[in-house]
PDB file of C-alpha atoms in Angstrom:
ATOM      1  CA  MET K  18      -3.943  15.581  34.238  1.00 46.00           C
ATOM      2  CA  THR K  19      -3.802  15.731  30.342  1.00 48.00           C
ATOM      3  CA  LEU K  20      -2.735  12.068  30.107  1.00 44.00           C
ATOM      4  CA  SER K  21      -5.483  11.035  32.231  1.00 51.00           C
ATOM      5  CA  LEU K  22      -8.082  12.542  29.968  1.00 39.00           C
ATOM      6  CA  LYS K  23      -6.502  11.239  26.892  1.00 43.00           C
ATOM      7  CA  SER K  24      -6.466   7.839  28.401  1.00 51.00           C
ATOM      8  CA  GLY K  25      -9.955   8.079  29.260  1.00 48.00           C
ATOM      9  CA  LEU K  26     -11.257   9.173  25.741  1.00 40.00           C
ATOM     10  CA  GLU K  27      -9.066   6.506  24.296  1.00 48.00           C
ATOM     11  CA  ALA K  28     -10.811   4.077  26.549  1.00 49.00           C
ATOM     12  CA  VAL K  29     -14.619   5.236  25.598  1.00 45.00           C
ATOM     13  CA  THR K  30     -13.681   5.197  21.763  1.00 55.00           C
ATOM     14  CA  GLY K  31     -12.441   1.651  22.319  1.00 56.00           C
ATOM     15  CA  LYS K  32     -15.580   0.808  23.968  1.00 64.00           C
ATOM     16  CA  ARG K  33     -17.952   2.382  21.452  1.00 70.00           C
ATOM     17  CA  HIS K  34     -15.947   0.621  18.691  1.00 80.00           C
ATOM     18  CA  LEU K  35     -16.390  -2.655  20.542  1.00 84.00           C
ATOM     19  CA  LEU K  36     -20.135  -2.144  21.136  1.00 87.00           C
ATOM     20  CA  TRP K  37     -20.493  -1.164  17.567  1.00 89.00           C
ATOM     21  CA  ARG K  38     -18.777  -4.363  16.452  1.00 90.00           C
ATOM     22  CA  TYR K  39     -20.695  -6.477  18.316  1.00 92.00           C
ATOM     23  CA  GLY K  40     -24.015  -4.912  18.060  1.00 91.00           C
ATOM     24  CA  LEU K  41     -23.581  -5.076  14.216  1.00 92.00           C
ATOM     25  CA  ALA K  42     -23.196  -8.829  14.882  1.00 92.00           C
ATOM     26  CA  VAL K  43     -26.435  -9.113  16.860  1.00 93.00           C
ATOM     27  CA  PHE K  44     -28.155  -6.857  14.275  1.00 94.00           C
ATOM     28  CA  LEU K  45     -27.348  -9.095  11.532  1.00 93.00           C
ATOM     29  CA  PHE K  46     -28.492 -12.240  13.740  1.00 93.00           C
ATOM     30  CA  ALA K  47     -31.607 -10.727  14.090  1.00 93.00           C
ATOM     31  CA  ALA K  48     -32.085  -9.359  10.656  1.00 91.00           C
ATOM     32  CA  THR K  49     -31.459 -13.141   9.283  1.00 90.00           C
ATOM     33  CA  ILE K  50     -33.994 -14.829  11.608  1.00 88.00           C
ATOM     34  CA  GLY K  51     -36.253 -12.000  10.991  1.00 89.00           C
ATOM     35  CA  LEU K  52     -36.450 -12.325   7.420  1.00 85.00           C
ATOM     36  CA  SER K  53     -36.760 -16.079   7.891  1.00 82.00           C
ATOM     37  CA  LEU K  54     -39.802 -15.555   9.924  1.00 83.00           C
ATOM     38  CA  LEU K  55     -41.233 -13.433   7.604  1.00 85.00           C
ATOM     39  CA  LEU K  56     -40.731 -15.444   4.714  1.00 80.00           C
ATOM     40  CA  THR K  57     -42.369 -18.343   6.345  1.00 76.00           C
ATOM     41  CA  ASN K  58     -45.327 -16.311   7.166  1.00 81.00           C
ATOM     42  CA  LEU K  59     -46.102 -15.451   3.904  1.00 81.00           C
ATOM     43  CA  GLY K  60     -45.728 -19.123   3.120  1.00 78.00           C
ATOM     44  CA  ILE K  61     -42.488 -18.724   1.178  1.00 76.00           C
ATOM     45  CA  ARG K  62     -39.880 -21.488   1.775  1.00 73.00           C
ATOM     46  CA  ILE K  63     -36.209 -20.857   0.852  1.00 71.00           C
ATOM     47  CA  ASN K  64     -32.817 -22.222   2.164  1.00 72.00           C
ATOM     48  CA  LEU K  65     -31.671 -20.028   4.458  1.00 77.00           C
ATOM     49  CA  THR K  66     -28.114 -21.171   4.012  1.00 82.00           C
ATOM     50  CA  ILE K  67     -27.391 -18.465   2.055  1.00 84.00           C
ATOM     51  CA  PRO K  68     -28.632 -15.318   4.056  1.00 87.00           C
ATOM     52  CA  VAL K  69     -26.760 -17.132   7.081  1.00 90.00           C
ATOM     53  CA  VAL K  70     -23.493 -17.425   5.257  1.00 90.00           C
ATOM     54  CA  LEU K  71     -23.499 -13.905   3.845  1.00 91.00           C
ATOM     55  CA  ALA K  72     -24.508 -12.706   7.571  1.00 93.00           C
ATOM     56  CA  LEU K  73     -21.480 -14.725   8.795  1.00 93.00           C
ATOM     57  CA  ALA K  74     -19.290 -13.458   6.177  1.00 93.00           C
ATOM     58  CA  ALA K  75     -20.169  -9.895   6.654  1.00 93.00           C
ATOM     59  CA  THR K  76     -19.702 -10.007  10.335  1.00 93.00           C
ATOM     60  CA  ALA K  77     -16.223 -11.921  10.321  1.00 93.00           C
ATOM     61  CA  TRP K  78     -15.029  -9.125   7.591  1.00 93.00           C
ATOM     62  CA  TYR K  79     -16.471  -6.138   9.075  1.00 92.00           C
ATOM     63  CA  CYS K  80     -16.480  -6.764  12.673  1.00 92.00           C
ATOM     64  CA  GLY K  81     -13.564  -9.007  13.177  1.00 92.00           C
ATOM     65  CA  ARG K  82     -13.111 -12.628  14.648  1.00 92.00           C
ATOM     66  CA  GLY K  83     -14.842 -12.108  18.001  1.00 93.00           C
ATOM     67  CA  PRO K  84     -18.211 -10.645  16.509  1.00 93.00           C
ATOM     68  CA  GLY K  85     -17.960 -13.562  13.991  1.00 94.00           C
ATOM     69  CA  LEU K  86     -17.767 -16.265  16.771  1.00 94.00           C
ATOM     70  CA  LEU K  87     -20.232 -14.607  18.596  1.00 94.00           C
ATOM     71  CA  ILE K  88     -22.892 -14.856  15.506  1.00 94.00           C
ATOM     72  CA  SER K  89     -22.009 -18.672  14.718  1.00 94.00           C
ATOM     73  CA  VAL K  90     -23.155 -19.503  18.303  1.00 94.00           C
ATOM     74  CA  LEU K  91     -26.293 -17.730  17.830  1.00 93.00           C
ATOM     75  CA  PHE K  92     -27.127 -19.252  14.755  1.00 92.00           C
ATOM     76  CA  GLN K  93     -26.070 -22.598  15.936  1.00 91.00           C
ATOM     77  CA  THR K  94     -27.975 -22.400  19.253  1.00 92.00           C
ATOM     78  CA  THR K  95     -31.071 -21.290  17.394  1.00 89.00           C
ATOM     79  CA  THR K  96     -30.904 -23.987  15.087  1.00 86.00           C
ATOM     80  CA  ILE K  97     -30.440 -26.629  17.825  1.00 86.00           C
ATOM     81  CA  ILE K  98     -33.191 -25.069  19.865  1.00 86.00           C
ATOM     82  CA  TYR K  99     -35.811 -24.736  16.907  1.00 81.00           C
ATOM     83  CA  THR K 100     -34.811 -27.618  15.041  1.00 77.00           C
ATOM     84  CA  THR K 101     -37.192 -30.626  15.332  1.00 76.00           C
ATOM     85  CA  ILE K 102     -35.316 -33.943  15.770  1.00 76.00           C
ATOM     86  CA  PRO K 103     -37.503 -37.022  14.502  1.00 73.00           C
ATOM     87  CA  PRO K 104     -37.762 -39.723  17.372  1.00 75.00           C
ATOM     88  CA  ASP K 105     -36.207 -42.411  15.387  1.00 73.00           C
ATOM     89  CA  SER K 106     -33.002 -40.295  14.725  1.00 73.00           C
ATOM     90  CA  ASN K 107     -29.414 -41.325  15.638  1.00 80.00           C
ATOM     91  CA  MET K 108     -28.465 -38.908  18.388  1.00 80.00           C
ATOM     92  CA  ALA K 109     -24.829 -39.157  18.072  1.00 83.00           C
ATOM     93  CA  ARG K 110     -25.390 -38.634  14.128  1.00 85.00           C
ATOM     94  CA  VAL K 111     -27.587 -35.227  14.876  1.00 83.00           C
ATOM     95  CA  ALA K 112     -24.761 -34.335  17.477  1.00 86.00           C
ATOM     96  CA  PHE K 113     -22.107 -34.767  14.809  1.00 88.00           C
ATOM     97  CA  SER K 114     -24.075 -33.030  12.289  1.00 87.00           C
ATOM     98  CA  TYR K 115     -24.648 -29.788  14.549  1.00 88.00           C
ATOM     99  CA  PHE K 116     -20.794 -30.074  15.276  1.00 91.00           C
ATOM    100  CA  SER K 117     -19.876 -30.004  11.741  1.00 91.00           C
ATOM    101  CA  VAL K 118     -21.961 -27.253  10.792  1.00 91.00           C
ATOM    102  CA  PHE K 119     -20.738 -25.248  13.896  1.00 92.00           C
ATOM    103  CA  SER K 120     -17.188 -26.440  12.821  1.00 94.00           C
ATOM    104  CA  LEU K 121     -17.603 -24.823   9.242  1.00 93.00           C
ATOM    105  CA  TYR K 122     -18.777 -21.629  10.847  1.00 93.00           C
ATOM    106  CA  VAL K 123     -16.017 -21.094  13.061  1.00 94.00           C
ATOM    107  CA  PHE K 124     -13.594 -22.027  10.102  1.00 95.00           C
ATOM    108  CA  MET K 125     -15.203 -19.529   7.944  1.00 94.00           C
ATOM    109  CA  VAL K 126     -14.827 -16.731  10.553  1.00 94.00           C
ATOM    110  CA  PHE K 127     -11.040 -17.421  11.353  1.00 95.00           C
ATOM    111  CA  VAL K 128     -10.562 -17.395   7.223  1.00 95.00           C
ATOM    112  CA  ILE K 129     -12.476 -14.248   6.334  1.00 94.00           C
ATOM    113  CA  SER K 130     -11.397 -12.075   9.490  1.00 93.00           C
ATOM    114  CA  GLY K 131      -7.567 -13.653   8.658  1.00 93.00           C
ATOM    115  CA  LEU K 132      -7.910 -12.261   4.983  1.00 93.00           C
ATOM    116  CA  ASN K 133      -9.374  -8.854   6.359  1.00 92.00           C
ATOM    117  CA  ARG K 134      -6.450  -8.584   8.690  1.00 92.00           C
ATOM    118  CA  VAL K 135      -3.831  -9.503   6.001  1.00 92.00           C
ATOM    119  CA  GLN K 136      -5.476  -6.882   3.662  1.00 91.00           C
ATOM    120  CA  ARG K 137      -5.560  -4.093   6.320  1.00 90.00           C
ATOM    121  CA  ARG K 138      -1.952  -4.605   7.105  1.00 90.00           C
ATOM    122  CA  LEU K 139      -0.886  -4.541   3.345  1.00 88.00           C
ATOM    123  CA  SER K 140      -2.893  -1.704   2.922  1.00 88.00           C
ATOM    124  CA  GLU K 141      -1.257   0.260   5.848  1.00 87.00           C
ATOM    125  CA  GLN K 142       2.243  -0.668   4.657  1.00 84.00           C
ATOM    126  CA  ARG K 143       1.383   0.600   1.314  1.00 81.00           C
ATOM    127  CA  ASP K 144       0.309   4.042   2.864  1.00 83.00           C
ATOM    128  CA  LEU K 145       3.360   4.025   5.182  1.00 83.00           C
ATOM    129  CA  LEU K 146       5.535   3.340   2.210  1.00 78.00           C
ATOM    130  CA  GLN K 147       3.845   6.347  -0.067  1.00 77.00           C
ATOM    131  CA  VAL K 148       4.119   8.621   2.895  1.00 81.00           C
ATOM    132  CA  THR K 149       7.712   7.673   3.616  1.00 79.00           C
ATOM    133  CA  LEU K 150       8.700   8.156  -0.295  1.00 73.00           C
ATOM    134  CA  SER K 151       6.561  11.809  -0.641  1.00 75.00           C
ATOM    135  CA  SER K 152       8.562  12.976   2.439  1.00 76.00           C
ATOM    136  CA  ILE K 153      12.024  12.536   0.971  1.00 80.00           C
ATOM    137  CA  GLY K 154      13.684  15.599   0.144  1.00 82.00           C
ATOM    138  CA  ASP K 155      15.113  14.295  -3.315  1.00 87.00           C
ATOM    139  CA  GLY K 156      12.882  13.193  -6.355  1.00 89.00           C
ATOM    140  CA  VAL K 157      11.698   9.609  -6.287  1.00 91.00           C
ATOM    141  CA  ILE K 158      10.275   7.637  -9.160  1.00 91.00           C
ATOM    142  CA  THR K 159       9.112   4.159  -9.516  1.00 91.00           C
ATOM    143  CA  THR K 160       8.829   1.801 -12.300  1.00 92.00           C
ATOM    144  CA  ASP K 161       7.428  -1.548 -13.237  1.00 92.00           C
ATOM    145  CA  THR K 162      10.031  -4.147 -14.935  1.00 90.00           C
ATOM    146  CA  LYS K 163       8.902  -2.464 -18.554  1.00 90.00           C
ATOM    147  CA  GLY K 164       9.977   0.991 -17.415  1.00 89.00           C
ATOM    148  CA  VAL K 165       6.560   2.377 -16.829  1.00 92.00           C
ATOM    149  CA  VAL K 166       6.063   5.050 -14.317  1.00 92.00           C
ATOM    150  CA  THR K 167       4.062   3.788 -11.277  1.00 91.00           C
ATOM    151  CA  PHE K 168       4.814   6.174  -8.643  1.00 90.00           C
ATOM    152  CA  MET K 169       6.046   9.753  -8.255  1.00 90.00           C
ATOM    153  CA  ASN K 170       6.770  11.881  -5.250  1.00 90.00           C
ATOM    154  CA  PRO K 171       5.930  15.636  -4.797  1.00 90.00           C
ATOM    155  CA  VAL K 172       9.827  16.542  -5.567  1.00 90.00           C
ATOM    156  CA  ALA K 173       9.988  14.216  -8.807  1.00 90.00           C
ATOM    157  CA  LYS K 174       6.731  15.925 -10.116  1.00 92.00           C
ATOM    158  CA  GLU K 175       8.109  19.206  -9.414  1.00 90.00           C
ATOM    159  CA  LEU K 176      11.450  18.826 -11.314  1.00 91.00           C
ATOM    160  CA  THR K 177       9.951  16.774 -13.923  1.00 90.00           C
ATOM    161  CA  GLY K 178       7.144  18.990 -14.545  1.00 90.00           C
ATOM    162  CA  TRP K 179       4.753  16.098 -14.958  1.00 91.00           C
ATOM    163  CA  GLY K 180       1.784  15.107 -12.398  1.00 87.00           C
ATOM    164  CA  GLN K 181       1.082  11.740 -11.090  1.00 82.00           C
ATOM    165  CA  SER K 182      -2.003  11.027 -12.868  1.00 85.00           C
ATOM    166  CA  SER K 183      -0.476  12.119 -16.169  1.00 88.00           C
ATOM    167  CA  ALA K 184       2.670  10.251 -15.656  1.00 88.00           C
ATOM    168  CA  ASN K 185       1.234   6.739 -14.645  1.00 89.00           C
ATOM    169  CA  GLY K 186       1.536   4.130 -17.467  1.00 89.00           C
ATOM    170  CA  VAL K 187       3.886   6.502 -19.331  1.00 90.00           C
ATOM    171  CA  PRO K 188       7.424   5.262 -20.046  1.00 91.00           C
ATOM    172  CA  LEU K 189      10.092   6.700 -17.991  1.00 90.00           C
ATOM    173  CA  ASP K 190      11.668   7.963 -21.031  1.00 87.00           C
ATOM    174  CA  GLU K 191       9.140  10.739 -21.635  1.00 89.00           C
ATOM    175  CA  VAL K 192       8.744  11.566 -17.887  1.00 90.00           C
ATOM    176  CA  PHE K 193      12.639  11.650 -17.016  1.00 89.00           C
ATOM    177  CA  ARG K 194      14.434  13.136 -20.098  1.00 89.00           C
ATOM    178  CA  ILE K 195      18.116  13.326 -19.387  1.00 88.00           C
ATOM    179  CA  VAL K 196      21.063  14.613 -21.828  1.00 87.00           C
ATOM    180  CA  SER K 197      24.614  15.365 -21.172  1.00 83.00           C
ATOM    181  CA  GLU K 198      25.702  18.740 -19.951  1.00 80.00           C
ATOM    182  CA  GLU K 199      28.872  19.167 -22.206  1.00 78.00           C
ATOM    183  CA  THR K 200      27.429  17.647 -25.753  1.00 80.00           C
ATOM    184  CA  GLY K 201      23.529  18.034 -25.151  1.00 78.00           C
ATOM    185  CA  GLU K 202      23.141  14.189 -26.018  1.00 83.00           C
ATOM    186  CA  ILE K 203      20.647  11.946 -25.029  1.00 84.00           C
ATOM    187  CA  VAL K 204      21.928   9.899 -21.885  1.00 82.00           C
ATOM    188  CA  ALA K 205      20.996   6.210 -21.650  1.00 80.00           C
ATOM    189  CA  ASN K 206      18.115   5.700 -19.172  1.00 81.00           C
ATOM    190  CA  PRO K 207      19.457   4.260 -15.737  1.00 84.00           C
ATOM    191  CA  VAL K 208      16.356   2.378 -15.117  1.00 84.00           C
ATOM    192  CA  GLU K 209      17.073   0.117 -18.527  1.00 83.00           C
ATOM    193  CA  ARG K 210      20.556  -0.571 -17.215  1.00 86.00           C
ATOM    194  CA  VAL K 211      19.446  -1.620 -13.709  1.00 90.00           C
ATOM    195  CA  LEU K 212      16.829  -3.993 -15.951  1.00 86.00           C
ATOM    196  CA  ALA K 213      19.516  -5.482 -18.012  1.00 86.00           C
ATOM    197  CA  THR K 214      22.057  -5.592 -14.643  1.00 86.00           C
ATOM    198  CA  GLY K 215      19.906  -6.320 -11.660  1.00 86.00           C
ATOM    199  CA  SER K 216      22.180  -3.878  -9.988  1.00 88.00           C
ATOM    200  CA  MET K 217      22.351  -0.477  -9.010  1.00 88.00           C
ATOM    201  CA  VAL K 218      23.481   2.464 -11.495  1.00 86.00           C
ATOM    202  CA  ALA K 219      24.446   5.964 -10.756  1.00 81.00           C
ATOM    203  CA  LEU K 220      24.704   8.543 -13.641  1.00 72.00           C
ATOM    204  CA  SER K 221      27.731  10.198 -14.616  1.00 66.00           C
ATOM    205  CA  ASN K 222      28.480  13.697 -13.540  1.00 68.00           C
ATOM    206  CA  HIS K 223      27.279  16.458 -15.703  1.00 77.00           C
ATOM    207  CA  THR K 224      23.833  15.332 -16.519  1.00 84.00           C
ATOM    208  CA  VAL K 225      21.002  17.656 -17.172  1.00 87.00           C
ATOM    209  CA  LEU K 226      17.072  16.816 -16.776  1.00 89.00           C
ATOM    210  CA  ARG K 227      15.122  18.666 -19.310  1.00 88.00           C
ATOM    211  CA  SER K 228      11.641  19.059 -17.487  1.00 89.00           C
ATOM    212  CA  LYS K 229       8.271  19.203 -19.165  1.00 87.00           C
ATOM    213  CA  SER K 230       8.227  22.974 -18.960  1.00 84.00           C
ATOM    214  CA  GLY K 231      11.479  23.060 -20.567  1.00 83.00           C
ATOM    215  CA  ARG K 232      13.712  23.866 -17.982  1.00 86.00           C
ATOM    216  CA  ASN K 233      17.290  22.295 -17.842  1.00 88.00           C
ATOM    217  CA  ILE K 234      18.013  21.266 -14.237  1.00 88.00           C
ATOM    218  CA  SER K 235      21.386  19.631 -13.217  1.00 88.00           C
ATOM    219  CA  ILE K 236      21.049  16.539 -11.307  1.00 87.00           C
ATOM    220  CA  ASP K 237      22.723  13.714  -9.552  1.00 84.00           C
ATOM    221  CA  ASP K 238      20.707  10.514  -9.385  1.00 80.00           C
ATOM    222  CA  SER K 239      20.927   6.617  -9.068  1.00 86.00           C
ATOM    223  CA  ALA K 240      18.560   3.951  -9.752  1.00 89.00           C
ATOM    224  CA  ALA K 241      18.047   0.517  -7.862  1.00 91.00           C
ATOM    225  CA  PRO K 242      16.044  -2.451  -8.428  1.00 92.00           C
ATOM    226  CA  ILE K 243      13.241  -3.238  -6.340  1.00 90.00           C
ATOM    227  CA  ARG K 244      13.441  -6.854  -5.317  1.00 88.00           C
ATOM    228  CA  ASN K 245      11.042  -9.424  -3.989  1.00 83.00           C
ATOM    229  CA  GLY K 246      13.717 -12.263  -3.091  1.00 83.00           C
ATOM    230  CA  ASN K 247      15.360 -12.897  -6.441  1.00 84.00           C
ATOM    231  CA  THR K 248      12.533 -11.521  -8.536  1.00 88.00           C
ATOM    232  CA  ILE K 249      13.029  -7.835  -9.667  1.00 90.00           C
ATOM    233  CA  LYS K 250       9.577  -6.098  -9.260  1.00 90.00           C
ATOM    234  CA  GLY K 251      10.664  -3.040 -10.604  1.00 92.00           C
ATOM    235  CA  VAL K 252      13.200  -0.197 -10.421  1.00 92.00           C
ATOM    236  CA  VAL K 253      13.263   2.998  -7.856  1.00 91.00           C
ATOM    237  CA  LEU K 254      15.162   6.141  -9.229  1.00 90.00           C
ATOM    238  CA  VAL K 255      16.337   8.841  -6.813  1.00 90.00           C
ATOM    239  CA  PHE K 256      17.434  12.146  -7.851  1.00 89.00           C
ATOM    240  CA  SER K 257      18.077  15.623  -6.839  1.00 88.00           C
ATOM    241  CA  ASP K 258      18.666  19.038  -8.064  1.00 86.00           C
ATOM    242  CA  VAL K 259      22.169  20.026  -8.181  1.00 84.00           C
ATOM    243  CA  SER K 260      22.116  23.437 -10.120  1.00 80.00           C
ATOM    244  CA  GLU K 261      22.788  25.705  -7.183  1.00 81.00           C
ATOM    245  CA  ARG K 262      25.972  23.523  -5.932  1.00 78.00           C
ATOM    246  CA  LYS K 263      27.060  23.663  -9.768  1.00 73.00           C
ATOM    247  CA  ALA K 264      26.613  27.294 -10.067  1.00 72.00           C
ATOM    248  CA  VAL K 265      28.725  27.635  -6.397  1.00 72.00           C
ATOM    249  CA  GLU K 266      31.326  25.485  -7.761  1.00 68.00           C
ATOM    250  CA  THR K 267      31.771  27.511 -10.977  1.00 68.00           C
ATOM    251  CA  ARG K 268      31.860  30.980  -9.410  1.00 72.00           C
ATOM    252  CA  ASN K 269      34.477  29.766  -7.272  1.00 72.00           C
ATOM    253  CA  ARG K 270      36.759  27.991 -10.160  1.00 69.00           C
ATOM    254  CA  ASP K 271      35.993  31.526 -12.213  1.00 67.00           C
ATOM    255  CA  HIS K 272      37.240  33.771  -9.267  1.00 65.00           C
ATOM    256  CA  ALA K 273      39.973  31.749  -7.722  1.00 59.00           C
ATOM    257  CA  PRO K 274      43.154  33.392  -7.547  1.00 59.00           C
ATOM    258  CA  HIS K 275      46.017  32.361 -10.080  1.00 52.00           C
ATOM    259  CA  ARG K 276      49.221  31.052  -8.669  1.00 49.00           C
ATOM    260  CA  ARG K 277      52.099  33.569  -9.900  1.00 49.00           C
ATOM    261  CA  GLY K 278      55.147  32.154 -10.839  1.00 49.00           C
ATOM    262  CA  PRO K 279      58.903  33.642 -11.340  1.00 52.00           C
ATOM    263  CA  GLY K 280      58.447  37.274 -12.791  1.00 50.00           C
ATOM    264  CA  GLY K 281      54.712  37.657 -12.129  1.00 47.00           C
ATOM    265  CA  ARG K 282      53.579  35.060 -14.833  1.00 52.00           C
ATOM    266  CA  ALA K 283      50.732  32.916 -14.012  1.00 48.00           C
ATOM    267  CA  ALA K 284      51.812  29.339 -12.977  1.00 47.00           C
ATOM    268  CA  PRO K 285      50.148  26.526 -14.541  1.00 51.00           C
ATOM    269  CA  ASP K 286      48.214  24.385 -12.310  1.00 48.00           C
ATOM    270  CA  ARG K 287      49.495  21.255 -11.122  1.00 45.00           C
ATOM    271  CA  PRO K 288      47.862  18.117 -12.229  1.00 43.00           C
TER     272      PRO K 288
END
C-alpha cells in the first residue's frame, strides 16, 4: 500500500514537472508572438530574430530538449504559415531556407540543453563530493597547487579552530600548524612535499597540531596529490586526533610491571 502510494505521488510529481516544462515553452512562444503583434500594431518594426533566439535558448536551458524542440516547431510552423512568398520565388530555394533555419533551431536546442545537462551533472558531482568529504570521521583539507586552502570538512574545522570562510584562500601553513612533539620544532608541511615529489606523503610519529585556539593535538596524517590524468590539480590532506590513543599507550607503559631478574632486581628490557 505504501509503495503504491509513493509510486502514485512520484507519477503525479513527474507529470506536473512535465506540464510545467512544456507549458513554459508554449508560454514563451505565445509571449514572443504577442510581442510581435503588439509592435506591429504600434507601427514599430523590429527584427524578431533576437526575441526568437532568446525564447529558444531559455526554453532549451530551463526546460530541456523536448520543450526546446516543441518551440522550434511552433516558431517554424508560424513562419511558414504567415510569411508571404513572392509568386516568382524559387520554391526549392524557399524550402531550403526554411529547412536551414529549422536546422539551426534544432542545433541550438541540442547544444544549449547539452550544456545545461553537463553543468547539472558537474554540480551534482561537486555536491556529492562535498557531502562525502564532510561525512568522513577524519579531518580533511584540500589545497590548490600553491598550497592555499580550498576546502575543510567539519572535523578539520574543529581540530584546527578555523572556519571555512576564514580559511579559504589562506596558505595551509597558517591553518595547519604542526610541530614535533619531542622538540617543539616546526615540522615541514606535507603538502609542500607532495607538490614537490608528486607522491603520497605521511607524517612521522609524534606530530602535534597547534590549533588556532592554542590547543596541542597529537595527530596522524597523510597527504596525497589530486590528479587529473598526469596533471596535479591540488592536494588532499587527511588527519586524525590520536591524543586519546597516545594517552592510553602512555598509561599502559607507565603501569607495565617490570620483569625481575635473579635476586629480585629489575631485568632490563630486551631490544
